[in-house]
Amino acid sequence: MSKAAFISIIAIIFAVFAISSATASEPVTVNVQKEQGGNARPDLDTAKVELTFADIQNGTAHISLRSPERKFFSPTDFPMVEGTDLIDATLPIENGKATFQYMFPIRGDYHLKAEVMNGEGKAAGTHKLVINIKENPKEVRNAFLFLSILIAFGLAIGYVLSRRRKNVYAV
Amino acid sequence: MRFRIMLLFTILFITLTKTVVFAHGSNQGGSDHHARVGELANFEGKLETTGEGKSPYEVQFHALRLEDGAEILSIKSNSTDGSYKFAMQFFDGAEHQVSIALINPATKSVLVEKKLSVEVEGFHPPFAVKFKTLAFLLFVIAFGMVVGVSVSRWGKTKRNWKGDHPHVA
Protein backbone atom coordinates (compact mmCIF):
# COMPACT_ATOMS: atom_id res chain seq x y z
CA MET A 1 0.00 0.00 0.00
CA SER A 2 1.45 3.36 -0.88
CA LYS A 3 2.24 5.87 1.81
CA ALA A 4 -0.30 8.36 0.48
CA ALA A 5 -3.12 5.82 0.58
CA PHE A 6 -2.24 4.86 4.15
CA ILE A 7 -2.19 8.47 5.35
CA SER A 8 -5.48 9.25 3.62
CA ILE A 9 -7.18 6.25 5.25
CA ILE A 10 -6.00 7.39 8.69
CA ALA A 11 -7.23 10.93 7.96
CA ILE A 12 -10.67 9.66 6.92
CA ILE A 13 -11.03 7.51 10.07
CA PHE A 14 -10.00 10.48 12.23
CA ALA A 15 -12.48 12.76 10.45
CA VAL A 16 -15.32 10.27 10.90
CA PHE A 17 -14.69 10.10 14.64
CA ALA A 18 -14.31 13.86 14.96
CA ILE A 19 -17.55 14.57 13.11
CA SER A 20 -19.56 11.87 14.87
CA SER A 21 -18.53 13.08 18.31
CA ALA A 22 -19.48 16.62 17.42
CA THR A 23 -23.00 15.74 16.34
CA ALA A 24 -23.81 12.95 18.83
CA SER A 25 -26.09 14.18 21.65
CA GLU A 26 -27.20 12.18 24.64
CA PRO A 27 -30.99 11.88 25.08
CA VAL A 28 -30.59 11.86 28.87
CA THR A 29 -27.71 13.17 30.94
CA VAL A 30 -27.28 13.04 34.68
CA ASN A 31 -25.50 15.51 36.95
CA VAL A 32 -24.70 14.67 40.57
CA GLN A 33 -23.47 17.44 42.84
CA LYS A 34 -23.45 18.38 46.51
CA GLU A 35 -25.76 21.24 47.50
CA GLN A 36 -22.81 23.61 47.67
CA GLY A 37 -21.18 22.16 44.53
CA GLY A 38 -18.43 19.59 44.29
CA ASN A 39 -18.31 15.81 44.48
CA ALA A 40 -20.73 14.07 46.81
CA ARG A 41 -19.09 11.77 49.32
CA PRO A 42 -20.80 8.44 50.06
CA ASP A 43 -22.74 8.21 53.34
CA LEU A 44 -21.95 11.84 54.22
CA ASP A 45 -23.34 14.25 51.65
CA THR A 46 -26.87 14.41 50.34
CA ALA A 47 -26.32 14.86 46.62
CA LYS A 48 -28.65 16.63 44.23
CA VAL A 49 -29.23 14.34 41.24
CA GLU A 50 -30.46 16.17 38.18
CA LEU A 51 -31.57 14.38 35.03
CA THR A 52 -31.73 16.45 31.87
CA PHE A 53 -33.86 15.19 29.01
CA ALA A 54 -33.14 16.43 25.51
CA ASP A 55 -36.37 15.27 23.84
CA ILE A 56 -39.04 15.62 26.52
CA GLN A 57 -40.17 18.84 28.18
CA ASN A 58 -43.00 17.51 30.33
CA GLY A 59 -43.68 13.93 31.28
CA THR A 60 -42.71 11.33 33.87
CA ALA A 61 -39.65 9.16 34.34
CA HIS A 62 -39.78 5.86 36.21
CA ILE A 63 -36.29 5.54 37.64
CA SER A 64 -34.65 2.58 39.22
CA LEU A 65 -31.21 2.96 40.78
CA ARG A 66 -28.95 0.01 41.37
CA SER A 67 -25.86 0.01 43.56
CA PRO A 68 -22.39 -0.93 42.24
CA GLU A 69 -21.76 -4.64 41.88
CA ARG A 70 -19.58 -6.39 44.41
CA LYS A 71 -15.94 -6.47 43.37
CA PHE A 72 -13.64 -9.31 44.44
CA PHE A 73 -11.02 -6.97 45.89
CA SER A 74 -11.75 -3.70 47.72
CA PRO A 75 -15.02 -4.17 49.63
CA THR A 76 -16.90 -0.96 50.46
CA ASP A 77 -18.37 0.54 53.64
CA PHE A 78 -21.66 -1.34 53.34
CA PRO A 79 -20.94 -4.73 51.74
CA MET A 80 -24.59 -5.84 52.18
CA VAL A 81 -25.67 -3.01 49.86
CA GLU A 82 -23.42 -3.93 46.92
CA GLY A 83 -25.36 -5.13 43.90
CA THR A 84 -28.86 -4.35 45.25
CA ASP A 85 -31.72 -2.09 44.16
CA LEU A 86 -31.77 1.29 45.87
CA ILE A 87 -34.61 3.39 44.49
CA ASP A 88 -37.72 2.58 42.48
CA ALA A 89 -39.95 5.62 41.97
CA THR A 90 -41.63 7.77 39.36
CA LEU A 91 -40.51 11.35 38.93
CA PRO A 92 -42.17 14.19 37.07
CA ILE A 93 -40.18 15.84 34.27
CA GLU A 94 -40.62 19.62 34.34
CA ASN A 95 -39.00 21.78 31.64
CA GLY A 96 -36.84 18.87 30.54
CA LYS A 97 -35.41 18.27 34.03
CA ALA A 98 -36.12 15.85 36.85
CA THR A 99 -34.35 16.21 40.20
CA PHE A 100 -34.19 14.42 43.52
CA GLN A 101 -31.86 14.46 46.52
CA TYR A 102 -30.16 11.24 47.52
CA MET A 103 -27.37 10.15 49.83
CA PHE A 104 -25.35 7.54 48.00
CA PRO A 105 -24.25 4.76 50.38
CA ILE A 106 -20.97 3.54 48.85
CA ARG A 107 -18.38 4.47 46.23
CA GLY A 108 -18.52 3.01 42.72
CA ASP A 109 -20.55 3.03 39.52
CA TYR A 110 -24.31 3.19 40.10
CA HIS A 111 -26.65 2.13 37.29
CA LEU A 112 -29.70 4.31 36.76
CA LYS A 113 -32.45 3.10 34.46
CA ALA A 114 -35.01 5.71 33.39
CA GLU A 115 -38.23 4.72 31.60
CA VAL A 116 -39.54 7.94 30.11
CA MET A 117 -43.15 8.75 29.32
CA ASN A 118 -44.15 11.94 27.58
CA GLY A 119 -46.94 14.32 28.59
CA GLU A 120 -49.69 12.12 27.13
CA GLY A 121 -48.52 9.04 28.99
CA LYS A 122 -46.95 7.34 26.00
CA ALA A 123 -43.69 5.49 26.49
CA ALA A 124 -40.78 7.45 25.06
CA GLY A 125 -37.81 5.21 25.58
CA THR A 126 -35.71 3.56 28.25
CA HIS A 127 -32.31 5.01 29.05
CA LYS A 128 -29.47 3.54 31.08
CA LEU A 129 -27.04 5.88 32.81
CA VAL A 130 -24.00 5.43 35.00
CA ILE A 131 -23.31 7.59 38.05
CA ASN A 132 -19.82 7.42 39.50
CA ILE A 133 -19.33 8.31 43.16
CA LYS A 134 -15.76 8.70 44.34
CA GLU A 135 -14.65 7.56 47.78
CA ASN A 136 -14.28 10.13 50.54
CA PRO A 137 -10.65 11.36 50.14
CA LYS A 138 -10.20 11.43 53.93
CA GLU A 139 -11.11 7.73 54.12
CA VAL A 140 -8.55 6.88 51.43
CA ARG A 141 -5.91 8.85 53.30
CA ASN A 142 -6.80 7.15 56.58
CA ALA A 143 -6.65 3.74 54.92
CA PHE A 144 -3.11 4.40 53.67
CA LEU A 145 -2.09 5.67 57.10
CA PHE A 146 -3.52 2.56 58.75
CA LEU A 147 -1.74 0.23 56.34
CA SER A 148 1.57 2.03 56.84
CA ILE A 149 1.15 1.74 60.62
CA LEU A 150 0.54 -2.00 60.20
CA ILE A 151 3.66 -2.35 58.04
CA ALA A 152 5.72 -0.41 60.56
CA PHE A 153 4.35 -2.64 63.32
CA GLY A 154 5.28 -5.77 61.35
CA LEU A 155 8.70 -4.33 60.62
CA ALA A 156 9.32 -3.62 64.30
CA ILE A 157 8.19 -7.09 65.36
CA GLY A 158 10.17 -8.87 62.63
CA TYR A 159 13.31 -6.95 63.44
CA VAL A 160 13.11 -7.18 67.23
CA LEU A 161 12.28 -10.88 67.35
CA SER A 162 15.11 -11.91 65.01
CA ARG A 163 17.95 -9.85 66.43
CA ARG A 164 20.94 -11.68 67.80
CA ARG A 165 20.18 -13.71 70.86
CA LYS A 166 22.81 -14.50 73.47
CA ASN A 167 23.13 -17.84 75.27
CA VAL A 168 21.42 -19.82 72.56
CA TYR A 169 22.92 -23.03 73.93
CA ALA A 170 21.20 -22.51 77.29
CA VAL A 171 17.82 -23.08 75.58
CA MET B 1 -0.79 -27.68 67.10
CA ARG B 2 -1.16 -24.21 68.60
CA PHE B 3 -1.52 -22.69 65.13
CA ARG B 4 -4.40 -25.05 64.40
CA ILE B 5 -6.13 -24.07 67.65
CA MET B 6 -5.73 -20.34 66.85
CA LEU B 7 -7.08 -20.91 63.34
CA LEU B 8 -10.07 -22.77 64.77
CA PHE B 9 -10.83 -19.98 67.23
CA THR B 10 -10.57 -17.34 64.49
CA ILE B 11 -12.97 -19.18 62.21
CA LEU B 12 -15.42 -19.81 65.06
CA PHE B 13 -15.29 -16.16 66.09
CA ILE B 14 -16.02 -14.95 62.60
CA THR B 15 -18.82 -17.38 61.89
CA LEU B 16 -20.64 -17.65 65.20
CA THR B 17 -20.98 -13.96 66.14
CA LYS B 18 -24.59 -12.80 65.81
CA THR B 19 -25.38 -11.72 62.29
CA VAL B 20 -27.88 -9.03 63.25
CA VAL B 21 -26.54 -5.73 64.59
CA PHE B 22 -28.59 -3.08 66.35
CA ALA B 23 -27.93 0.64 66.24
CA HIS B 24 -27.30 2.66 69.35
CA GLY B 25 -30.35 3.48 71.42
CA SER B 26 -32.70 1.17 69.58
CA ASN B 27 -35.34 -0.42 71.74
CA GLN B 28 -37.28 -3.19 70.11
CA GLY B 29 -40.81 -2.53 69.01
CA GLY B 30 -42.76 0.70 68.72
CA SER B 31 -42.09 1.63 65.14
CA ASP B 32 -44.51 1.70 62.26
CA HIS B 33 -42.46 0.10 59.56
CA HIS B 34 -39.72 -2.51 59.43
CA ALA B 35 -37.08 -2.68 56.76
CA ARG B 36 -33.95 -4.68 56.13
CA VAL B 37 -30.62 -3.58 54.71
CA GLY B 38 -30.20 -4.99 51.22
CA GLU B 39 -33.91 -5.01 50.33
CA LEU B 40 -36.25 -2.41 48.92
CA ALA B 41 -38.80 -1.04 51.39
CA ASN B 42 -42.13 -0.25 49.71
CA PHE B 43 -44.26 2.72 50.65
CA GLU B 44 -47.59 2.61 48.92
CA GLY B 45 -50.87 4.20 49.80
CA LYS B 46 -53.16 7.13 49.39
CA LEU B 47 -53.30 10.49 51.12
CA GLU B 48 -56.84 11.79 51.51
CA THR B 49 -57.30 15.04 49.68
CA THR B 50 -59.09 17.60 51.81
CA GLY B 51 -60.69 19.39 48.89
CA GLU B 52 -58.19 22.22 48.86
CA GLY B 53 -56.22 22.75 45.72
CA LYS B 54 -56.82 20.76 42.62
CA SER B 55 -55.08 17.84 41.00
CA PRO B 56 -52.52 17.01 39.89
CA TYR B 57 -51.15 17.12 43.41
CA GLU B 58 -47.53 16.81 44.33
CA VAL B 59 -46.54 14.06 46.76
CA GLN B 60 -43.22 14.75 48.47
CA PHE B 61 -41.32 11.83 50.02
CA HIS B 62 -38.57 12.44 52.60
CA ALA B 63 -36.45 9.83 54.33
CA LEU B 64 -34.38 11.04 57.27
CA ARG B 65 -31.81 9.18 59.33
CA LEU B 66 -32.54 10.01 62.97
CA GLU B 67 -29.03 9.33 64.30
CA ASP B 68 -27.57 12.46 62.72
CA GLY B 69 -30.53 14.08 60.94
CA ALA B 70 -29.12 13.29 57.50
CA GLU B 71 -31.49 13.36 54.56
CA ILE B 72 -31.28 10.04 52.76
CA LEU B 73 -33.83 10.55 49.98
CA SER B 74 -36.02 13.44 48.95
CA ILE B 75 -38.14 12.76 45.92
CA LYS B 76 -41.52 13.87 44.64
CA SER B 77 -44.09 12.53 42.28
CA ASN B 78 -47.28 13.86 40.75
CA SER B 79 -50.57 12.25 41.64
CA THR B 80 -54.13 12.93 40.53
CA ASP B 81 -55.87 11.56 43.63
CA GLY B 82 -53.22 11.53 46.36
CA SER B 83 -52.05 7.96 45.81
CA TYR B 84 -48.34 7.34 45.95
CA LYS B 85 -45.89 4.50 45.44
CA PHE B 86 -42.24 4.79 46.40
CA ALA B 87 -39.63 2.14 47.04
CA MET B 88 -36.20 2.74 48.51
CA GLN B 89 -33.57 0.77 50.31
CA PHE B 90 -32.38 1.81 53.75
CA PHE B 91 -28.69 1.02 53.75
CA ASP B 92 -27.98 1.92 57.38
CA GLY B 93 -29.27 -0.31 60.20
CA ALA B 94 -30.53 2.64 62.24
CA GLU B 95 -33.86 4.31 62.91
CA HIS B 96 -35.23 6.42 60.10
CA GLN B 97 -38.21 8.69 59.73
CA VAL B 98 -40.20 8.82 56.52
CA SER B 99 -42.55 11.70 55.84
CA ILE B 100 -44.97 11.72 52.93
CA ALA B 101 -46.66 15.05 52.25
CA LEU B 102 -49.42 16.05 49.87
CA ILE B 103 -48.60 19.45 48.44
CA ASN B 104 -50.78 21.95 46.63
CA PRO B 105 -48.80 22.58 43.45
CA ALA B 106 -50.03 26.16 43.09
CA THR B 107 -49.16 27.47 46.55
CA LYS B 108 -46.55 24.81 47.52
CA SER B 109 -48.27 24.47 50.89
CA VAL B 110 -48.57 21.15 52.69
CA LEU B 111 -52.14 19.84 52.71
CA VAL B 112 -51.74 16.46 54.41
CA GLU B 113 -48.63 14.96 55.95
CA LYS B 114 -47.95 11.44 57.15
CA LYS B 115 -44.91 10.59 59.25
CA LEU B 116 -43.69 7.03 59.74
CA SER B 117 -40.83 5.74 61.82
CA VAL B 118 -38.86 2.97 60.17
CA GLU B 119 -36.66 0.58 62.06
CA VAL B 120 -34.03 -0.94 59.83
CA GLU B 121 -32.48 -4.31 60.57
CA GLY B 122 -28.77 -4.33 59.85
CA PHE B 123 -26.53 -7.30 59.31
CA HIS B 124 -22.87 -8.17 59.65
CA PRO B 125 -20.97 -8.16 56.37
CA PRO B 126 -20.95 -11.50 54.55
CA PHE B 127 -18.39 -14.04 55.74
CA ALA B 128 -16.42 -13.84 52.48
CA VAL B 129 -15.89 -10.09 52.93
CA LYS B 130 -14.85 -10.47 56.58
CA PHE B 131 -12.42 -13.25 55.67
CA LYS B 132 -10.91 -11.35 52.74
CA THR B 133 -10.39 -8.21 54.83
CA LEU B 134 -8.87 -10.17 57.72
CA ALA B 135 -6.56 -12.06 55.37
CA PHE B 136 -5.51 -8.83 53.67
CA LEU B 137 -4.67 -7.04 56.92
CA LEU B 138 -2.77 -10.06 58.23
CA PHE B 139 -0.87 -10.20 54.95
CA VAL B 140 0.13 -6.56 55.37
CA ILE B 141 1.53 -7.27 58.85
CA ALA B 142 3.25 -10.41 57.59
CA PHE B 143 4.81 -8.40 54.78
CA GLY B 144 6.16 -5.93 57.33
CA MET B 145 7.54 -8.82 59.39
CA VAL B 146 9.32 -10.32 56.39
CA VAL B 147 10.94 -6.97 55.69
CA GLY B 148 11.92 -6.61 59.36
CA VAL B 149 13.49 -10.06 59.50
CA SER B 150 15.40 -9.49 56.27
CA VAL B 151 16.72 -6.17 57.65
CA SER B 152 17.99 -7.93 60.74
CA ARG B 153 19.53 -10.78 58.72
CA TRP B 154 21.24 -8.28 56.45
CA GLY B 155 22.79 -6.78 59.58
CA LYS B 156 23.98 -10.26 60.66
CA THR B 157 25.46 -10.95 57.22
CA LYS B 158 27.40 -7.69 57.34
CA ARG B 159 28.71 -8.53 60.80
CA ASN B 160 29.79 -12.00 59.58
CA TRP B 161 31.67 -10.43 56.69
CA LYS B 162 33.48 -8.15 59.11
CA GLY B 163 34.65 -11.22 61.02
CA ASP B 164 32.45 -10.88 64.07
CA HIS B 165 31.14 -14.30 65.22
CA PRO B 166 28.10 -13.66 67.41
CA HIS B 167 27.21 -17.34 68.10
CA VAL B 168 23.69 -16.85 66.88
CA ALA B 169 21.76 -19.89 65.75
Coordinates of C-alpha atoms in Angstrom, one line a residue:
Chain A
M1 CA 0.0 0.0 0.0
S2 CA 1.4 3.4 -0.9
K3 CA 2.2 5.9 1.8
A4 CA -0.3 8.4 0.5
A5 CA -3.1 5.8 0.6
F6 CA -2.2 4.9 4.2
I7 CA -2.2 8.5 5.4
S8 CA -5.5 9.3 3.6
I9 CA -7.2 6.2 5.2
I10 CA -6.0 7.4 8.7
A11 CA -7.2 10.9 8.0
I12 CA -10.7 9.7 6.9
I13 CA -11.0 7.5 10.1
F14 CA -10.0 10.5 12.2
A15 CA -12.5 12.8 10.5
V16 CA -15.3 10.3 10.9
F17 CA -14.7 10.1 14.6
A18 CA -14.3 13.9 15.0
I19 CA -17.6 14.6 13.1
S20 CA -19.6 11.9 14.9
S21 CA -18.5 13.1 18.3
A22 CA -19.5 16.6 17.4
T23 CA -23.0 15.7 16.3
A24 CA -23.8 13.0 18.8
S25 CA -26.1 14.2 21.7
E26 CA -27.2 12.2 24.6
P27 CA -31.0 11.9 25.1
V28 CA -30.6 11.9 28.9
T29 CA -27.7 13.2 30.9
V30 CA -27.3 13.0 34.7
N31 CA -25.5 15.5 37.0
V32 CA -24.7 14.7 40.6
Q33 CA -23.5 17.4 42.8
K34 CA -23.5 18.4 46.5
E35 CA -25.8 21.2 47.5
Q36 CA -22.8 23.6 47.7
G37 CA -21.2 22.2 44.5
G38 CA -18.4 19.6 44.3
N39 CA -18.3 15.8 44.5
A40 CA -20.7 14.1 46.8
R41 CA -19.1 11.8 49.3
P42 CA -20.8 8.4 50.1
D43 CA -22.7 8.2 53.3
L44 CA -22.0 11.8 54.2
D45 CA -23.3 14.3 51.7
T46 CA -26.9 14.4 50.3
A47 CA -26.3 14.9 46.6
K48 CA -28.7 16.6 44.2
V49 CA -29.2 14.3 41.2
E50 CA -30.5 16.2 38.2
L51 CA -31.6 14.4 35.0
T52 CA -31.7 16.5 31.9
F53 CA -33.9 15.2 29.0
A54 CA -33.1 16.4 25.5
D55 CA -36.4 15.3 23.8
I56 CA -39.0 15.6 26.5
Q57 CA -40.2 18.8 28.2
N58 CA -43.0 17.5 30.3
G59 CA -43.7 13.9 31.3
T60 CA -42.7 11.3 33.9
A61 CA -39.6 9.2 34.3
H62 CA -39.8 5.9 36.2
I63 CA -36.3 5.5 37.6
S64 CA -34.6 2.6 39.2
L65 CA -31.2 3.0 40.8
R66 CA -29.0 0.0 41.4
S67 CA -25.9 0.0 43.6
P68 CA -22.4 -0.9 42.2
E69 CA -21.8 -4.6 41.9
R70 CA -19.6 -6.4 44.4
K71 CA -15.9 -6.5 43.4
F72 CA -13.6 -9.3 44.4
F73 CA -11.0 -7.0 45.9
S74 CA -11.8 -3.7 47.7
P75 CA -15.0 -4.2 49.6
T76 CA -16.9 -1.0 50.5
D77 CA -18.4 0.5 53.6
F78 CA -21.7 -1.3 53.3
P79 CA -20.9 -4.7 51.7
M80 CA -24.6 -5.8 52.2
V81 CA -25.7 -3.0 49.9
E82 CA -23.4 -3.9 46.9
G83 CA -25.4 -5.1 43.9
T84 CA -28.9 -4.4 45.3
D85 CA -31.7 -2.1 44.2
L86 CA -31.8 1.3 45.9
I87 CA -34.6 3.4 44.5
D88 CA -37.7 2.6 42.5
A89 CA -40.0 5.6 42.0
T90 CA -41.6 7.8 39.4
L91 CA -40.5 11.4 38.9
P92 CA -42.2 14.2 37.1
I93 CA -40.2 15.8 34.3
E94 CA -40.6 19.6 34.3
N95 CA -39.0 21.8 31.6
G96 CA -36.8 18.9 30.5
K97 CA -35.4 18.3 34.0
A98 CA -36.1 15.9 36.9
T99 CA -34.4 16.2 40.2
F100 CA -34.2 14.4 43.5
Q101 CA -31.9 14.5 46.5
Y102 CA -30.2 11.2 47.5
M103 CA -27.4 10.2 49.8
F104 CA -25.3 7.5 48.0
P105 CA -24.2 4.8 50.4
I106 CA -21.0 3.5 48.8
R107 CA -18.4 4.5 46.2
G108 CA -18.5 3.0 42.7
D109 CA -20.6 3.0 39.5
Y110 CA -24.3 3.2 40.1
H111 CA -26.6 2.1 37.3
L112 CA -29.7 4.3 36.8
K113 CA -32.5 3.1 34.5
A114 CA -35.0 5.7 33.4
E115 CA -38.2 4.7 31.6
V116 CA -39.5 7.9 30.1
M117 CA -43.2 8.8 29.3
N118 CA -44.1 11.9 27.6
G119 CA -46.9 14.3 28.6
E120 CA -49.7 12.1 27.1
G121 CA -48.5 9.0 29.0
K122 CA -46.9 7.3 26.0
A123 CA -43.7 5.5 26.5
A124 CA -40.8 7.5 25.1
G125 CA -37.8 5.2 25.6
T126 CA -35.7 3.6 28.3
H127 CA -32.3 5.0 29.0
K128 CA -29.5 3.5 31.1
L129 CA -27.0 5.9 32.8
V130 CA -24.0 5.4 35.0
I131 CA -23.3 7.6 38.1
N132 CA -19.8 7.4 39.5
I133 CA -19.3 8.3 43.2
K134 CA -15.8 8.7 44.3
E135 CA -14.6 7.6 47.8
N136 CA -14.3 10.1 50.5
P137 CA -10.6 11.4 50.1
K138 CA -10.2 11.4 53.9
E139 CA -11.1 7.7 54.1
V140 CA -8.6 6.9 51.4
R141 CA -5.9 8.8 53.3
N142 CA -6.8 7.1 56.6
A143 CA -6.6 3.7 54.9
F144 CA -3.1 4.4 53.7
L145 CA -2.1 5.7 57.1
F146 CA -3.5 2.6 58.8
L147 CA -1.7 0.2 56.3
S148 CA 1.6 2.0 56.8
I149 CA 1.2 1.7 60.6
L150 CA 0.5 -2.0 60.2
I151 CA 3.7 -2.4 58.0
A152 CA 5.7 -0.4 60.6
F153 CA 4.3 -2.6 63.3
G154 CA 5.3 -5.8 61.3
L155 CA 8.7 -4.3 60.6
A156 CA 9.3 -3.6 64.3
I157 CA 8.2 -7.1 65.4
G158 CA 10.2 -8.9 62.6
Y159 CA 13.3 -6.9 63.4
V160 CA 13.1 -7.2 67.2
L161 CA 12.3 -10.9 67.4
S162 CA 15.1 -11.9 65.0
R163 CA 18.0 -9.8 66.4
R164 CA 20.9 -11.7 67.8
R165 CA 20.2 -13.7 70.9
K166 CA 22.8 -14.5 73.5
N167 CA 23.1 -17.8 75.3
V168 CA 21.4 -19.8 72.6
Y169 CA 22.9 -23.0 73.9
A170 CA 21.2 -22.5 77.3
V171 CA 17.8 -23.1 75.6
Chain B
M1 CA -0.8 -27.7 67.1
R2 CA -1.2 -24.2 68.6
F3 CA -1.5 -22.7 65.1
R4 CA -4.4 -25.0 64.4
I5 CA -6.1 -24.1 67.6
M6 CA -5.7 -20.3 66.8
L7 CA -7.1 -20.9 63.3
L8 CA -10.1 -22.8 64.8
F9 CA -10.8 -20.0 67.2
T10 CA -10.6 -17.3 64.5
I11 CA -13.0 -19.2 62.2
L12 CA -15.4 -19.8 65.1
F13 CA -15.3 -16.2 66.1
I14 CA -16.0 -15.0 62.6
T15 CA -18.8 -17.4 61.9
L16 CA -20.6 -17.7 65.2
T17 CA -21.0 -14.0 66.1
K18 CA -24.6 -12.8 65.8
T19 CA -25.4 -11.7 62.3
V20 CA -27.9 -9.0 63.3
V21 CA -26.5 -5.7 64.6
F22 CA -28.6 -3.1 66.3
A23 CA -27.9 0.6 66.2
H24 CA -27.3 2.7 69.3
G25 CA -30.3 3.5 71.4
S26 CA -32.7 1.2 69.6
N27 CA -35.3 -0.4 71.7
Q28 CA -37.3 -3.2 70.1
G29 CA -40.8 -2.5 69.0
G30 CA -42.8 0.7 68.7
S31 CA -42.1 1.6 65.1
D32 CA -44.5 1.7 62.3
H33 CA -42.5 0.1 59.6
H34 CA -39.7 -2.5 59.4
A35 CA -37.1 -2.7 56.8
R36 CA -33.9 -4.7 56.1
V37 CA -30.6 -3.6 54.7
G38 CA -30.2 -5.0 51.2
E39 CA -33.9 -5.0 50.3
L40 CA -36.2 -2.4 48.9
A41 CA -38.8 -1.0 51.4
N42 CA -42.1 -0.3 49.7
F43 CA -44.3 2.7 50.7
E44 CA -47.6 2.6 48.9
G45 CA -50.9 4.2 49.8
K46 CA -53.2 7.1 49.4
L47 CA -53.3 10.5 51.1
E48 CA -56.8 11.8 51.5
T49 CA -57.3 15.0 49.7
T50 CA -59.1 17.6 51.8
G51 CA -60.7 19.4 48.9
E52 CA -58.2 22.2 48.9
G53 CA -56.2 22.7 45.7
K54 CA -56.8 20.8 42.6
S55 CA -55.1 17.8 41.0
P56 CA -52.5 17.0 39.9
Y57 CA -51.2 17.1 43.4
E58 CA -47.5 16.8 44.3
V59 CA -46.5 14.1 46.8
Q60 CA -43.2 14.8 48.5
F61 CA -41.3 11.8 50.0
H62 CA -38.6 12.4 52.6
A63 CA -36.5 9.8 54.3
L64 CA -34.4 11.0 57.3
R65 CA -31.8 9.2 59.3
L66 CA -32.5 10.0 63.0
E67 CA -29.0 9.3 64.3
D68 CA -27.6 12.5 62.7
G69 CA -30.5 14.1 60.9
A70 CA -29.1 13.3 57.5
E71 CA -31.5 13.4 54.6
I72 CA -31.3 10.0 52.8
L73 CA -33.8 10.5 50.0
S74 CA -36.0 13.4 49.0
I75 CA -38.1 12.8 45.9
K76 CA -41.5 13.9 44.6
S77 CA -44.1 12.5 42.3
N78 CA -47.3 13.9 40.7
S79 CA -50.6 12.3 41.6
T80 CA -54.1 12.9 40.5
D81 CA -55.9 11.6 43.6
G82 CA -53.2 11.5 46.4
S83 CA -52.0 8.0 45.8
Y84 CA -48.3 7.3 46.0
K85 CA -45.9 4.5 45.4
F86 CA -42.2 4.8 46.4
A87 CA -39.6 2.1 47.0
M88 CA -36.2 2.7 48.5
Q89 CA -33.6 0.8 50.3
F90 CA -32.4 1.8 53.8
F91 CA -28.7 1.0 53.8
D92 CA -28.0 1.9 57.4
G93 CA -29.3 -0.3 60.2
A94 CA -30.5 2.6 62.2
E95 CA -33.9 4.3 62.9
H96 CA -35.2 6.4 60.1
Q97 CA -38.2 8.7 59.7
V98 CA -40.2 8.8 56.5
S99 CA -42.5 11.7 55.8
I100 CA -45.0 11.7 52.9
A101 CA -46.7 15.0 52.3
L102 CA -49.4 16.1 49.9
I103 CA -48.6 19.5 48.4
N104 CA -50.8 21.9 46.6
P105 CA -48.8 22.6 43.5
A106 CA -50.0 26.2 43.1
T107 CA -49.2 27.5 46.5
K108 CA -46.6 24.8 47.5
S109 CA -48.3 24.5 50.9
V110 CA -48.6 21.2 52.7
L111 CA -52.1 19.8 52.7
V112 CA -51.7 16.5 54.4
E113 CA -48.6 15.0 55.9
K114 CA -48.0 11.4 57.2
K115 CA -44.9 10.6 59.3
L116 CA -43.7 7.0 59.7
S117 CA -40.8 5.7 61.8
V118 CA -38.9 3.0 60.2
E119 CA -36.7 0.6 62.1
V120 CA -34.0 -0.9 59.8
E121 CA -32.5 -4.3 60.6
G122 CA -28.8 -4.3 59.8
F123 CA -26.5 -7.3 59.3
H124 CA -22.9 -8.2 59.7
P125 CA -21.0 -8.2 56.4
P126 CA -21.0 -11.5 54.5
F127 CA -18.4 -14.0 55.7
A128 CA -16.4 -13.8 52.5
V129 CA -15.9 -10.1 52.9
K130 CA -14.8 -10.5 56.6
F131 CA -12.4 -13.3 55.7
K132 CA -10.9 -11.4 52.7
T133 CA -10.4 -8.2 54.8
L134 CA -8.9 -10.2 57.7
A135 CA -6.6 -12.1 55.4
F136 CA -5.5 -8.8 53.7
L137 CA -4.7 -7.0 56.9
L138 CA -2.8 -10.1 58.2
F139 CA -0.9 -10.2 55.0
V140 CA 0.1 -6.6 55.4
I141 CA 1.5 -7.3 58.9
A142 CA 3.3 -10.4 57.6
F143 CA 4.8 -8.4 54.8
G144 CA 6.2 -5.9 57.3
M145 CA 7.5 -8.8 59.4
V146 CA 9.3 -10.3 56.4
V147 CA 10.9 -7.0 55.7
G148 CA 11.9 -6.6 59.4
V149 CA 13.5 -10.1 59.5
S150 CA 15.4 -9.5 56.3
V151 CA 16.7 -6.2 57.6
S152 CA 18.0 -7.9 60.7
R153 CA 19.5 -10.8 58.7
W154 CA 21.2 -8.3 56.5
G155 CA 22.8 -6.8 59.6
K156 CA 24.0 -10.3 60.7
T157 CA 25.5 -10.9 57.2
K158 CA 27.4 -7.7 57.3
R159 CA 28.7 -8.5 60.8
N160 CA 29.8 -12.0 59.6
W161 CA 31.7 -10.4 56.7
K162 CA 33.5 -8.1 59.1
G163 CA 34.7 -11.2 61.0
D164 CA 32.5 -10.9 64.1
H165 CA 31.1 -14.3 65.2
P166 CA 28.1 -13.7 67.4
H167 CA 27.2 -17.3 68.1
V168 CA 23.7 -16.8 66.9
A169 CA 21.8 -19.9 65.7

